[in-house]
Amino acid sequence: MTMQRRKLGWADVTPKALYLNRRAFISGAAGVAMAGPALAGSLGAAKSALSTDAKPNTLDEIMGYSNYYEFGYDKEDPARYASALTIDPWSVEVDGLVERPGRYDLAEILRGKALEERIYRLRCVEAWSMVVPWVGFELSAFLAQVGVQPGAKYVAFKTLVRPEEMRGQRGRGLDWPYREGLRLDEAMHPLTILASGLYDEPLPKGNGAPLRLVVPWKYGFKSIKAIVKMTLTGSQPDNTWRMQQASEYGFYANVNPGVDHPRWSQATERRIGAGLFGNRQPTQLFNGYAEEVAGLYAGMDLAKNY
Ligand code: MTE
């Protein structure tokens, strides 16, 4: 987020055609579905009362404006380059304070989980925002599967390191692997999901396929993509952006209009896709989820614990 940017234009892009094709495929698939009994997309995710009624951004906007430093620093880089990532087979190693440590393959993780559509606001610490129709299941369901031991207080997450496929990992960049963490009560909250889909289709690679975290009341950098490891631990884990610049990015990263980033205001945000004029809107405390999550931080100084 503070790293040097090199500017490329759409002229440099070949994979855009690929994802536009995918979009054509999706509308084609929807057309086929309309002829049959089910109107749902391929994942058939159930609606959720936890969804916002705000209008979701388009798939193009969600795929085309993205942060995924493993593939580069430009917002278009994930859509351009993430197709190189192999996501099958995929497994997540679980260790630390758990009853059933081990390597869980994706099918094992998804088995028995009720997939839901969760339409959430996404607020990046860079002061832009979107509305995204994720498909996933509550992280608490997976934590129940692995069995959390009583001493566990935090969950640490890691993304994979694979420079052969992740071009952003080849040169200088962040301290890989990308790392994130949540307090256990945050991880167990019903709003916290592991997402495996978007718009009722499998998650695009640039948005974190095959499995990523989504924590809607926190700045987007907490929502780690392409998870390969989870560790249950008694102490607060590292997180990448805090390691990079602790005076600017904290562990909690709760969306808060009253606590500015040292270099910019967080009072307002730019909604991607809202057009040139209607696009700045007030930032909401906890990104609009205060009613659900403020209690997690009762008595905490949110300016100190940013
Ligand atoms: N996860 C990994 N592994 N690498 C990243 O660079 N960027 C984060 C987060 N997860 C990032 C990541 C940031 S800054 C944001 S805003 C969100 O992903 C963006 O998610 P999206 O691209 O699906 O909108």
mmCIF file of N, CA and C and ligand atoms in Angstrom, residues 1 62-63 65-70 72 78 122-126 128 130 132 134 159-160 166 174 176 178-179 198 203 206-208 212-213 219-226 241, ligand 1:
data_model
loop_
_atom_site.group_PDB
_atom_site.id
_atom_site.type_symbol
_atom_site.label_atom_id
_atom_site.label_comp_id
_atom_site.label_asym_id
_atom_site.label_seq_id
_atom_site.Cartn_x
_atom_site.Cartn_y
_atom_site.Cartn_z
ATOM 1 N N MET A 1 0.804 -1.198 0.000
ATOM 2 C CA MET A 1 0.000 0.000 0.000
ATOM 3 C C MET A 1 0.845 1.259 0.000
ATOM 4 N N ILE A 62 -14.958 -5.999 -9.284
ATOM 5 C CA ILE A 62 -14.377 -6.754 -8.169
ATOM 6 C C ILE A 62 -13.085 -7.448 -8.596
ATOM 7 N N MET A 63 -13.072 -7.967 -9.827
ATOM 8 C CA MET A 63 -11.862 -8.646 -10.318
ATOM 9 C C MET A 63 -10.807 -7.656 -10.801
ATOM 10 N N TYR A 65 -10.136 -4.492 -9.863
ATOM 11 C CA TYR A 65 -9.572 -3.496 -8.945
ATOM 12 C C TYR A 65 -9.310 -4.224 -7.640
ATOM 13 N N SER A 66 -8.067 -4.636 -7.449
ATOM 14 C CA SER A 66 -7.808 -5.621 -6.412
ATOM 15 C C SER A 66 -6.398 -5.450 -5.851
ATOM 16 N N ASN A 67 -6.212 -5.823 -4.613
ATOM 17 C CA ASN A 67 -4.866 -5.850 -4.014
ATOM 18 C C ASN A 67 -4.460 -7.292 -3.758
ATOM 19 N N TYR A 68 -3.314 -7.684 -4.327
ATOM 20 C CA TYR A 68 -2.810 -9.051 -4.118
ATOM 21 C C TYR A 68 -1.343 -8.956 -4.492
ATOM 22 N N TYR A 69 -0.546 -8.527 -3.531
ATOM 23 C CA TYR A 69 0.843 -8.159 -3.797
ATOM 24 C C TYR A 69 1.692 -9.319 -4.305
ATOM 25 N N GLU A 70 1.241 -10.541 -4.067
ATOM 26 C CA GLU A 70 1.974 -11.696 -4.601
ATOM 27 C C GLU A 70 2.008 -11.655 -6.134
ATOM 28 N N GLY A 72 1.796 -8.505 -7.830
ATOM 29 C CA GLY A 72 2.203 -7.168 -8.264
ATOM 30 C C GLY A 72 1.477 -6.101 -7.467
ATOM 31 N N PRO A 78 -3.681 -8.567 -10.225
ATOM 32 C CA PRO A 78 -4.261 -9.872 -9.897
ATOM 33 C C PRO A 78 -5.070 -10.463 -11.059
ATOM 34 N N LEU A 122 -16.815 -4.044 1.622
ATOM 35 C CA LEU A 122 -15.366 -4.242 1.767
ATOM 36 C C LEU A 122 -14.736 -2.857 1.785
ATOM 37 N N ARG A 123 -14.003 -2.546 2.832
ATOM 38 C CA ARG A 123 -13.383 -1.214 2.949
ATOM 39 C C ARG A 123 -11.877 -1.412 3.049
ATOM 40 N N CYS A 124 -11.165 -0.921 2.045
ATOM 41 C CA CYS A 124 -9.705 -1.031 2.060
ATOM 42 C C CYS A 124 -9.136 0.118 2.896
ATOM 43 N N VAL A 125 -8.016 -0.123 3.555
ATOM 44 C CA VAL A 125 -7.356 0.912 4.355
ATOM 45 C C VAL A 125 -6.943 2.096 3.482
ATOM 46 N N GLU A 126 -6.849 1.865 2.158
ATOM 47 C CA GLU A 126 -6.494 2.942 1.226
ATOM 48 C C GLU A 126 -7.663 3.886 0.945
ATOM 49 N N TRP A 128 -10.773 3.195 -0.327
ATOM 50 C CA TRP A 128 -11.776 2.839 -1.347
ATOM 51 C C TRP A 128 -12.633 1.701 -0.813
ATOM 52 N N MET A 130 -16.042 -1.302 -1.754
ATOM 53 C CA MET A 130 -16.871 -2.049 -2.714
ATOM 54 C C MET A 130 -17.936 -2.791 -1.926
ATOM 55 N N VAL A 132 -19.372 -6.722 -2.088
ATOM 56 C CA VAL A 132 -18.981 -7.980 -2.729
ATOM 57 C C VAL A 132 -19.905 -9.127 -2.305
ATOM 58 N N TRP A 134 -19.852 -12.423 -1.636
ATOM 59 C CA TRP A 134 -19.028 -13.613 -1.377
ATOM 60 C C TRP A 134 -19.904 -14.845 -1.240
ATOM 61 N N THR A 159 -0.594 -17.166 3.698
ATOM 62 C CA THR A 159 -0.801 -17.424 2.263
ATOM 63 C C THR A 159 0.396 -18.215 1.755
ATOM 64 N N LEU A 160 0.254 -18.854 0.611
ATOM 65 C CA LEU A 160 1.366 -19.665 0.111
ATOM 66 C C LEU A 160 2.507 -18.801 -0.459
ATOM 67 N N MET A 166 3.812 -16.942 -8.602
ATOM 68 C CA MET A 166 3.410 -15.633 -8.071
ATOM 69 C C MET A 166 4.526 -14.642 -8.364
ATOM 70 N N LEU A 174 6.989 -7.601 -0.155
ATOM 71 C CA LEU A 174 6.666 -7.799 1.253
ATOM 72 C C LEU A 174 7.478 -8.977 1.779
ATOM 73 N N TRP A 176 7.391 -12.286 2.639
ATOM 74 C CA TRP A 176 6.487 -13.427 2.420
ATOM 75 C C TRP A 176 6.747 -14.531 3.435
ATOM 76 N N TYR A 178 2.564 -13.766 3.097
ATOM 77 C CA TYR A 178 1.589 -12.820 3.635
ATOM 78 C C TYR A 178 0.976 -13.478 4.862
ATOM 79 N N ARG A 179 0.890 -12.713 5.953
ATOM 80 C CA ARG A 179 0.409 -13.251 7.227
ATOM 81 C C ARG A 179 -0.696 -12.392 7.796
ATOM 82 N N LEU A 198 -17.735 -16.334 -5.359
ATOM 83 C CA LEU A 198 -18.100 -14.939 -5.620
ATOM 84 C C LEU A 198 -19.188 -14.972 -6.694
ATOM 85 N N LEU A 203 -14.488 -18.815 -6.571
ATOM 86 C CA LEU A 203 -13.741 -17.571 -6.388
ATOM 87 C C LEU A 203 -12.713 -17.393 -7.504
ATOM 88 N N GLY A 206 -7.624 -14.180 -8.703
ATOM 89 C CA GLY A 206 -7.142 -12.873 -8.261
ATOM 90 C C GLY A 206 -7.814 -12.379 -6.984
ATOM 91 N N ASN A 207 -8.933 -12.976 -6.635
ATOM 92 C CA ASN A 207 -9.617 -12.584 -5.405
ATOM 93 C C ASN A 207 -9.372 -13.570 -4.261
ATOM 94 N N GLY A 208 -8.411 -14.483 -4.471
ATOM 95 C CA GLY A 208 -7.984 -15.304 -3.339
ATOM 96 C C GLY A 208 -8.334 -16.765 -3.380
ATOM 97 N N ARG A 212 -10.217 -17.942 1.038
ATOM 98 C CA ARG A 212 -9.687 -16.735 1.672
ATOM 99 C C ARG A 212 -10.583 -16.347 2.836
ATOM 100 N N LEU A 213 -10.012 -15.516 3.677
ATOM 101 C CA LEU A 213 -10.744 -15.006 4.827
ATOM 102 C C LEU A 213 -11.509 -13.742 4.417
ATOM 103 N N TYR A 219 -10.376 -3.392 7.972
ATOM 104 C CA TYR A 219 -9.772 -3.008 6.702
ATOM 105 C C TYR A 219 -9.410 -4.273 5.921
ATOM 106 N N GLY A 220 -9.512 -4.147 4.611
ATOM 107 C CA GLY A 220 -9.390 -5.311 3.723
ATOM 108 C C GLY A 220 -8.113 -6.104 3.886
ATOM 109 N N PHE A 221 -7.039 -5.474 4.376
ATOM 110 C CA PHE A 221 -5.783 -6.238 4.447
ATOM 111 C C PHE A 221 -5.857 -7.390 5.433
ATOM 112 N N LYS A 222 -6.859 -7.357 6.360
ATOM 113 C CA LYS A 222 -7.015 -8.488 7.281
ATOM 114 C C LYS A 222 -7.561 -9.721 6.542
ATOM 115 N N SER A 223 -8.258 -9.491 5.424
ATOM 116 C CA SER A 223 -8.951 -10.586 4.730
ATOM 117 C C SER A 223 -7.980 -11.312 3.793
ATOM 118 N N ILE A 224 -7.156 -12.135 4.377
ATOM 119 C CA ILE A 224 -6.030 -12.794 3.687
ATOM 120 C C ILE A 224 -6.515 -13.796 2.634
ATOM 121 N N LYS A 225 -5.818 -13.789 1.505
ATOM 122 C CA LYS A 225 -6.186 -14.637 0.358
ATOM 123 C C LYS A 225 -5.393 -15.942 0.338
ATOM 124 N N ALA A 226 -5.898 -16.892 -0.402
ATOM 125 C CA ALA A 226 -5.178 -18.148 -0.704
ATOM 126 C C ALA A 226 -4.487 -18.725 0.539
ATOM 127 N N TRP A 241 1.171 -6.256 7.201
ATOM 128 C CA TRP A 241 1.272 -4.797 7.058
ATOM 129 C C TRP A 241 1.763 -4.142 8.333
HETATM 130 N N1 MTE B 1 -4.009 -11.376 0.799
HETATM 131 C C1 MTE B 1 -2.808 -11.658 0.297
HETATM 132 N N2 MTE B 1 -2.317 -12.895 0.412
HETATM 133 N N3 MTE B 1 -2.048 -10.720 -0.352
HETATM 134 C C2 MTE B 1 -2.474 -9.426 -0.443
HETATM 135 O O1 MTE B 1 -1.744 -8.583 -1.017
HETATM 136 N N4 MTE B 1 -4.259 -7.800 0.022
HETATM 137 C C3 MTE B 1 -5.290 -7.447 1.022
HETATM 138 C C4 MTE B 1 -6.358 -8.524 1.147
HETATM 139 N N5 MTE B 1 -5.764 -9.854 1.185
HETATM 140 C C5 MTE B 1 -3.747 -9.079 0.090
HETATM 141 C C6 MTE B 1 -4.513 -10.115 0.702
HETATM 142 C C7 MTE B 1 -5.920 -6.161 0.769
HETATM 143 S S1 MTE B 1 -4.958 -4.780 1.057
HETATM 144 C C8 MTE B 1 -7.226 -6.050 0.380
HETATM 145 S S2 MTE B 1 -7.984 -4.517 0.263
HETATM 146 C C9 MTE B 1 -8.021 -7.231 0.029
HETATM 147 O O2 MTE B 1 -7.249 -8.425 0.062
HETATM 148 C C10 MTE B 1 -8.605 -7.069 -1.374
HETATM 149 O O3 MTE B 1 -9.454 -8.136 -1.678
HETATM 150 P P1 MTE B 1 -10.096 -8.190 -3.154
HETATM 151 O O4 MTE B 1 -8.967 -8.042 -4.112
HETATM 152 O O5 MTE B 1 -10.781 -9.495 -3.259
HETATM 153 O O6 MTE B 1 -11.038 -7.022 -3.237
#
